[in-house]
């Protein structure tokens, strides 16, 4: 060994120095490890806090969704009732209208066009950032994945299949009615029935009845689906409110 070639006093000093140096190195290494551990702990704490914040943000997004969903459900219900009134009259031989104002208002209900805004900013951010792989709540994650997958599909299907016919009948409304007749019931807070010619135009235009059938049947199809997605949304909101308090 190196110390064998040194005088005993020098060898002792060198050994002490070597032990001291090793101790210093160990202290530095331990300090670095502790610093890394503290940094990792801080980063983990920040990440958990950010995920918690994102979850609360998702609850807000879905809460906004439920407001729109309720509006759509209400409108679809009106369209179902409109179809139940209008179609039998239009399909009958005599085509007798008992309440002309109610008839024209129900007809106007079939011309609503829906715009479903994108309230998925937080969810899209989580998906694109890769955070979902480390999502801390498997139950909530499953609920969110089911909700958004179903809602994306429903929104796309509804917009593509429903709005086209409504836009068409909305356009026809301006085509077959005179401006004065149209202004009697739309837009106004004091609607009045239009002239007899307006009702004759509805019955005589061969495009109207098929569109009424299509819109009414579509409303009958989509209403329960929007009710179902609305129930899922409310369950998620209840779960988040119960398990994730504001920071």
Short mmCIF file of C-alpha atoms in Angstrom, two decimals:
data_model
loop_
_atom_site.label_atom_id
_atom_site.label_comp_id
_atom_site.label_asym_id
_atom_site.label_seq_id
_atom_site.Cartn_x
_atom_site.Cartn_y
_atom_site.Cartn_z
CA UNK A 1 0.00 0.00 0.00
CA UNK A 2 0.92 3.65 -0.40
CA UNK A 3 1.11 4.15 3.40
CA UNK A 4 3.68 1.35 3.74
CA UNK A 5 6.30 3.56 2.04
CA UNK A 6 5.67 6.52 4.36
CA UNK A 7 6.89 7.11 7.90
CA UNK A 8 4.28 6.13 10.50
CA UNK A 9 3.50 9.75 11.45
CA UNK A 10 2.97 10.76 7.82
CA UNK A 11 0.93 7.63 7.16
CA UNK A 12 -1.34 8.53 10.08
CA UNK A 13 -1.84 12.05 8.79
CA UNK A 14 -2.61 10.76 5.32
CA UNK A 15 -5.14 8.27 6.67
CA UNK A 16 -6.87 11.01 8.63
CA UNK A 17 -6.89 13.23 5.54
CA UNK A 18 -8.28 10.40 3.41
CA UNK A 19 -11.04 9.71 5.92
CA UNK A 20 -11.81 13.42 6.11
CA UNK A 21 -11.93 13.70 2.30
CA UNK A 22 -14.19 10.69 2.02
CA UNK A 23 -16.43 12.16 4.72
CA UNK A 24 -16.61 15.45 2.85
CA UNK A 25 -17.52 13.64 -0.36
CA UNK A 26 -20.20 11.65 1.43
CA UNK A 27 -21.64 14.82 2.94
CA UNK A 28 -21.76 16.45 -0.49
CA UNK A 29 -23.39 13.36 -2.01
CA UNK A 30 -25.92 13.15 0.81
CA UNK A 31 -26.64 16.87 0.43
CA UNK A 32 -27.22 16.45 -3.28
CA UNK A 33 -29.50 13.45 -2.69
CA UNK A 34 -31.48 15.35 -0.08
CA UNK A 35 -31.78 18.36 -2.40
CA UNK A 36 -32.96 16.10 -5.24
CA UNK A 37 -35.47 14.44 -2.92
CA UNK A 38 -36.80 17.80 -1.76
CA UNK A 39 -37.02 18.98 -5.37
CA UNK A 40 -38.84 15.80 -6.39
CA UNK A 41 -41.20 16.21 -3.45
CA UNK A 42 -41.89 19.83 -4.41
CA UNK A 43 -42.48 18.88 -8.04
CA UNK A 44 -44.80 16.06 -7.00
CA UNK A 45 -46.69 18.44 -4.72
CA UNK A 46 -47.00 21.01 -7.51
CA UNK A 47 -48.19 18.33 -9.94
CA UNK A 48 -50.82 17.06 -7.50
CA UNK A 49 -51.97 20.63 -6.89
CA UNK A 50 -52.16 21.27 -10.65
CA UNK A 51 -54.15 18.07 -11.25
CA UNK A 52 -56.49 19.06 -8.41
CA UNK A 53 -56.95 22.48 -10.02
CA UNK A 54 -57.57 20.86 -13.41
CA UNK A 55 -60.19 18.55 -11.92
CA UNK A 56 -62.04 21.55 -10.48
CA UNK A 57 -61.77 23.22 -13.89
CA UNK A 58 -63.24 20.14 -15.57
CA UNK A 59 -66.16 20.29 -13.15
CA UNK A 60 -66.77 23.88 -14.27
CA UNK A 61 -66.57 22.86 -17.95
CA UNK A 62 -69.05 20.04 -17.44
CA UNK A 63 -71.32 22.31 -15.42
CA UNK A 64 -71.46 24.62 -18.45
CA UNK A 65 -72.23 21.55 -20.57
CA UNK A 66 -75.25 20.72 -18.42
CA UNK A 67 -76.76 24.17 -18.99
CA UNK A 68 -76.60 23.66 -22.74
CA UNK A 69 -77.82 20.07 -22.47
CA UNK A 70 -80.90 21.19 -20.54
CA UNK A 71 -81.66 23.77 -23.22
CA UNK A 72 -81.35 21.17 -25.95
CA UNK A 73 -83.54 18.71 -24.02
CA UNK A 74 -86.19 21.40 -23.54
CA UNK A 75 -86.13 22.32 -27.25
CA UNK A 76 -86.25 18.68 -28.35
CA UNK A 77 -89.25 18.11 -26.10
CA UNK A 78 -90.97 21.05 -27.78
CA UNK A 79 -90.20 19.54 -31.18
CA UNK A 80 -91.66 16.19 -30.17
CA UNK A 81 -94.87 17.88 -29.04
CA UNK A 82 -94.89 20.02 -32.18
CA UNK A 83 -94.69 16.91 -34.34
CA UNK A 84 -97.47 15.24 -32.37
CA UNK A 85 -99.74 18.20 -33.18
CA UNK A 86 -98.66 19.17 -36.69
CA UNK A 87 -98.09 15.89 -38.49
CA UNK A 88 -101.55 14.32 -37.89
CA UNK A 89 -103.20 17.53 -39.11
CA UNK A 90 -100.98 17.76 -42.18
CA UNK A 91 -101.51 14.08 -42.99
CA UNK A 92 -105.29 14.26 -42.60
CA UNK A 93 -107.63 14.81 -45.55
CA UNK A 94 -109.47 17.82 -44.14
CA UNK A 95 -106.44 19.40 -42.45
CA UNK A 96 -108.53 21.20 -39.84
CA UNK A 97 -106.68 23.51 -37.45
CA UNK A 98 -108.38 24.09 -34.11
CA UNK A 99 -105.94 26.73 -32.84
CA UNK A 100 -104.17 28.60 -35.64
CA UNK A 101 -101.78 30.48 -33.33
CA UNK A 102 -100.75 27.31 -31.48
CA UNK A 103 -100.26 25.56 -34.81
CA UNK A 104 -97.94 28.22 -36.22
CA UNK A 105 -95.95 28.48 -32.98
CA UNK A 106 -95.48 24.70 -32.94
CA UNK A 107 -94.38 24.86 -36.57
CA UNK A 108 -91.85 27.53 -35.64
CA UNK A 109 -90.45 25.25 -32.90
CA UNK A 110 -89.20 22.92 -35.66
CA UNK A 111 -86.89 25.61 -37.02
CA UNK A 112 -84.52 25.89 -34.04
CA UNK A 113 -80.82 25.47 -34.89
CA UNK A 114 -78.37 24.33 -32.25
CA UNK A 115 -74.79 25.41 -31.71
CA UNK A 116 -72.88 23.17 -29.30
CA UNK A 117 -69.76 25.03 -28.14
CA UNK A 118 -66.53 23.26 -27.25
CA UNK A 119 -66.19 23.21 -23.44
CA UNK A 120 -63.33 20.71 -23.43
CA UNK A 121 -60.26 22.93 -22.99
CA UNK A 122 -59.13 21.39 -19.69
CA UNK A 123 -59.80 17.80 -20.76
CA UNK A 124 -58.00 18.32 -24.07
CA UNK A 125 -55.04 19.85 -22.20
CA UNK A 126 -54.79 16.85 -19.88
CA UNK A 127 -54.93 14.42 -22.78
CA UNK A 128 -52.29 16.21 -24.82
CA UNK A 129 -49.92 16.68 -21.85
CA UNK A 130 -49.81 12.97 -21.04
CA UNK A 131 -50.94 13.58 -17.45
CA UNK A 132 -53.77 11.06 -17.77
CA UNK A 133 -51.26 8.21 -17.49
CA UNK A 134 -50.58 9.38 -13.91
CA UNK A 135 -54.13 10.47 -13.08
CA UNK A 136 -54.62 9.86 -9.33
CA UNK A 137 -58.29 8.85 -9.40
CA UNK A 138 -59.09 5.82 -11.58
CA UNK A 139 -62.82 5.99 -10.91
CA UNK A 140 -63.06 9.64 -11.93
CA UNK A 141 -60.83 9.03 -14.94
CA UNK A 142 -63.15 6.27 -16.14
CA UNK A 143 -66.19 8.51 -15.67
CA UNK A 144 -64.53 11.35 -17.60
CA UNK A 145 -63.41 9.13 -20.47
CA UNK A 146 -66.89 7.65 -20.80
CA UNK A 147 -68.53 11.07 -20.61
CA UNK A 148 -66.35 12.85 -23.16
CA UNK A 149 -66.25 9.94 -25.62
CA UNK A 150 -70.05 9.70 -25.52
CA UNK A 151 -70.58 13.47 -25.64
CA UNK A 152 -68.19 14.00 -28.58
CA UNK A 153 -69.97 11.31 -30.55
CA UNK A 154 -73.44 12.58 -29.65
CA UNK A 155 -72.60 16.22 -30.42
CA UNK A 156 -71.11 15.35 -33.80
CA UNK A 157 -73.99 13.07 -34.76
CA UNK A 158 -76.58 15.58 -33.63
CA UNK A 159 -74.99 18.55 -35.39
CA UNK A 160 -74.53 16.65 -38.65
CA UNK A 161 -77.94 15.02 -38.81
CA UNK A 162 -80.21 17.47 -37.00
CA UNK A 163 -79.24 20.99 -38.00
CA UNK A 164 -79.41 20.43 -41.75
CA UNK A 165 -83.15 19.75 -41.83
CA UNK A 166 -83.85 22.57 -39.39
CA UNK A 167 -81.91 25.02 -41.50
CA UNK A 168 -83.82 23.86 -44.56
CA UNK A 169 -87.26 24.32 -43.02
CA UNK A 170 -86.11 27.61 -41.53
CA UNK A 171 -85.17 28.81 -44.99
CA UNK A 172 -88.49 27.59 -46.41
CA UNK A 173 -90.31 29.54 -43.73
CA UNK A 174 -88.94 32.76 -45.18
CA UNK A 175 -89.70 31.52 -48.68
CA UNK A 176 -93.36 30.53 -48.27
CA UNK A 177 -94.47 33.27 -45.86
CA UNK A 178 -94.80 36.93 -46.71
CA UNK A 179 -92.75 39.26 -44.56
CA UNK A 180 -95.84 40.70 -42.88
CA UNK A 181 -97.19 37.23 -42.03
CA UNK A 182 -93.85 36.10 -40.67
CA UNK A 183 -93.52 39.13 -38.41
CA UNK A 184 -96.88 38.35 -36.81
CA UNK A 185 -95.44 35.36 -34.94
CA UNK A 186 -91.64 35.72 -35.18
CA UNK A 187 -89.81 37.42 -33.61
CA UNK A 188 -92.28 39.00 -31.21
CA UNK A 189 -93.42 38.72 -27.61
CA UNK A 190 -97.04 39.18 -28.69
CA UNK A 191 -97.50 36.60 -31.50
CA UNK A 192 -100.59 36.59 -33.70
CA UNK A 193 -101.71 34.02 -36.28
CA UNK A 194 -100.73 34.86 -39.86
CA UNK A 195 -103.18 35.00 -42.75
CA UNK A 196 -104.90 31.95 -44.23
CA UNK A 197 -102.42 32.00 -47.12
CA UNK A 198 -99.59 31.19 -44.72
CA UNK A 199 -101.29 27.96 -43.60
CA UNK A 200 -102.15 27.05 -47.18
CA UNK A 201 -98.48 27.50 -48.06
CA UNK A 202 -97.51 25.01 -45.34
CA UNK A 203 -99.98 22.41 -46.56
CA UNK A 204 -99.30 22.91 -50.27
CA UNK A 205 -95.50 22.83 -50.19
CA UNK A 206 -94.52 19.17 -50.60
CA UNK A 207 -91.19 19.73 -48.86
CA UNK A 208 -92.68 20.73 -45.50
CA UNK A 209 -94.30 17.49 -44.28
CA UNK A 210 -91.24 15.23 -44.84
CA UNK A 211 -89.07 17.76 -43.03
CA UNK A 212 -91.52 17.91 -40.12
CA UNK A 213 -91.49 14.11 -39.90
CA UNK A 214 -87.69 13.98 -40.00
CA UNK A 215 -87.19 16.69 -37.37
CA UNK A 216 -89.84 15.25 -35.05
CA UNK A 217 -88.46 11.71 -35.28
CA UNK A 218 -84.94 13.04 -34.80
CA UNK A 219 -86.04 14.88 -31.66
CA UNK A 220 -87.65 11.68 -30.39
CA UNK A 221 -84.35 9.85 -31.00
CA UNK A 222 -81.97 12.42 -29.54
CA UNK A 223 -83.92 13.57 -26.48
CA UNK A 224 -83.22 10.44 -24.35
CA UNK A 225 -79.58 10.48 -25.41
CA UNK A 226 -79.15 14.04 -24.19
CA UNK A 227 -80.94 13.13 -20.97
CA UNK A 228 -78.52 10.24 -20.51
CA UNK A 229 -75.41 12.36 -21.08
CA UNK A 230 -76.86 15.02 -18.76
CA UNK A 231 -77.20 12.39 -16.02
CA UNK A 232 -73.56 11.34 -16.52
CA UNK A 233 -72.47 14.97 -16.32
CA UNK A 234 -74.31 15.55 -13.05
CA UNK A 235 -72.83 12.38 -11.52
CA UNK A 236 -69.32 13.61 -12.35
CA UNK A 237 -70.04 17.05 -10.88
CA UNK A 238 -71.43 15.46 -7.69
CA UNK A 239 -68.40 13.17 -7.41
CA UNK A 240 -65.91 16.03 -7.84
CA UNK A 241 -67.77 18.29 -5.40
CA UNK A 242 -67.72 15.49 -2.84
CA UNK A 243 -64.08 14.46 -3.23
CA UNK A 244 -62.25 17.61 -4.40
CA UNK A 245 -62.70 20.72 -2.33
CA UNK A 246 -61.51 24.12 -3.59
CA UNK A 247 -57.86 24.80 -2.79
#
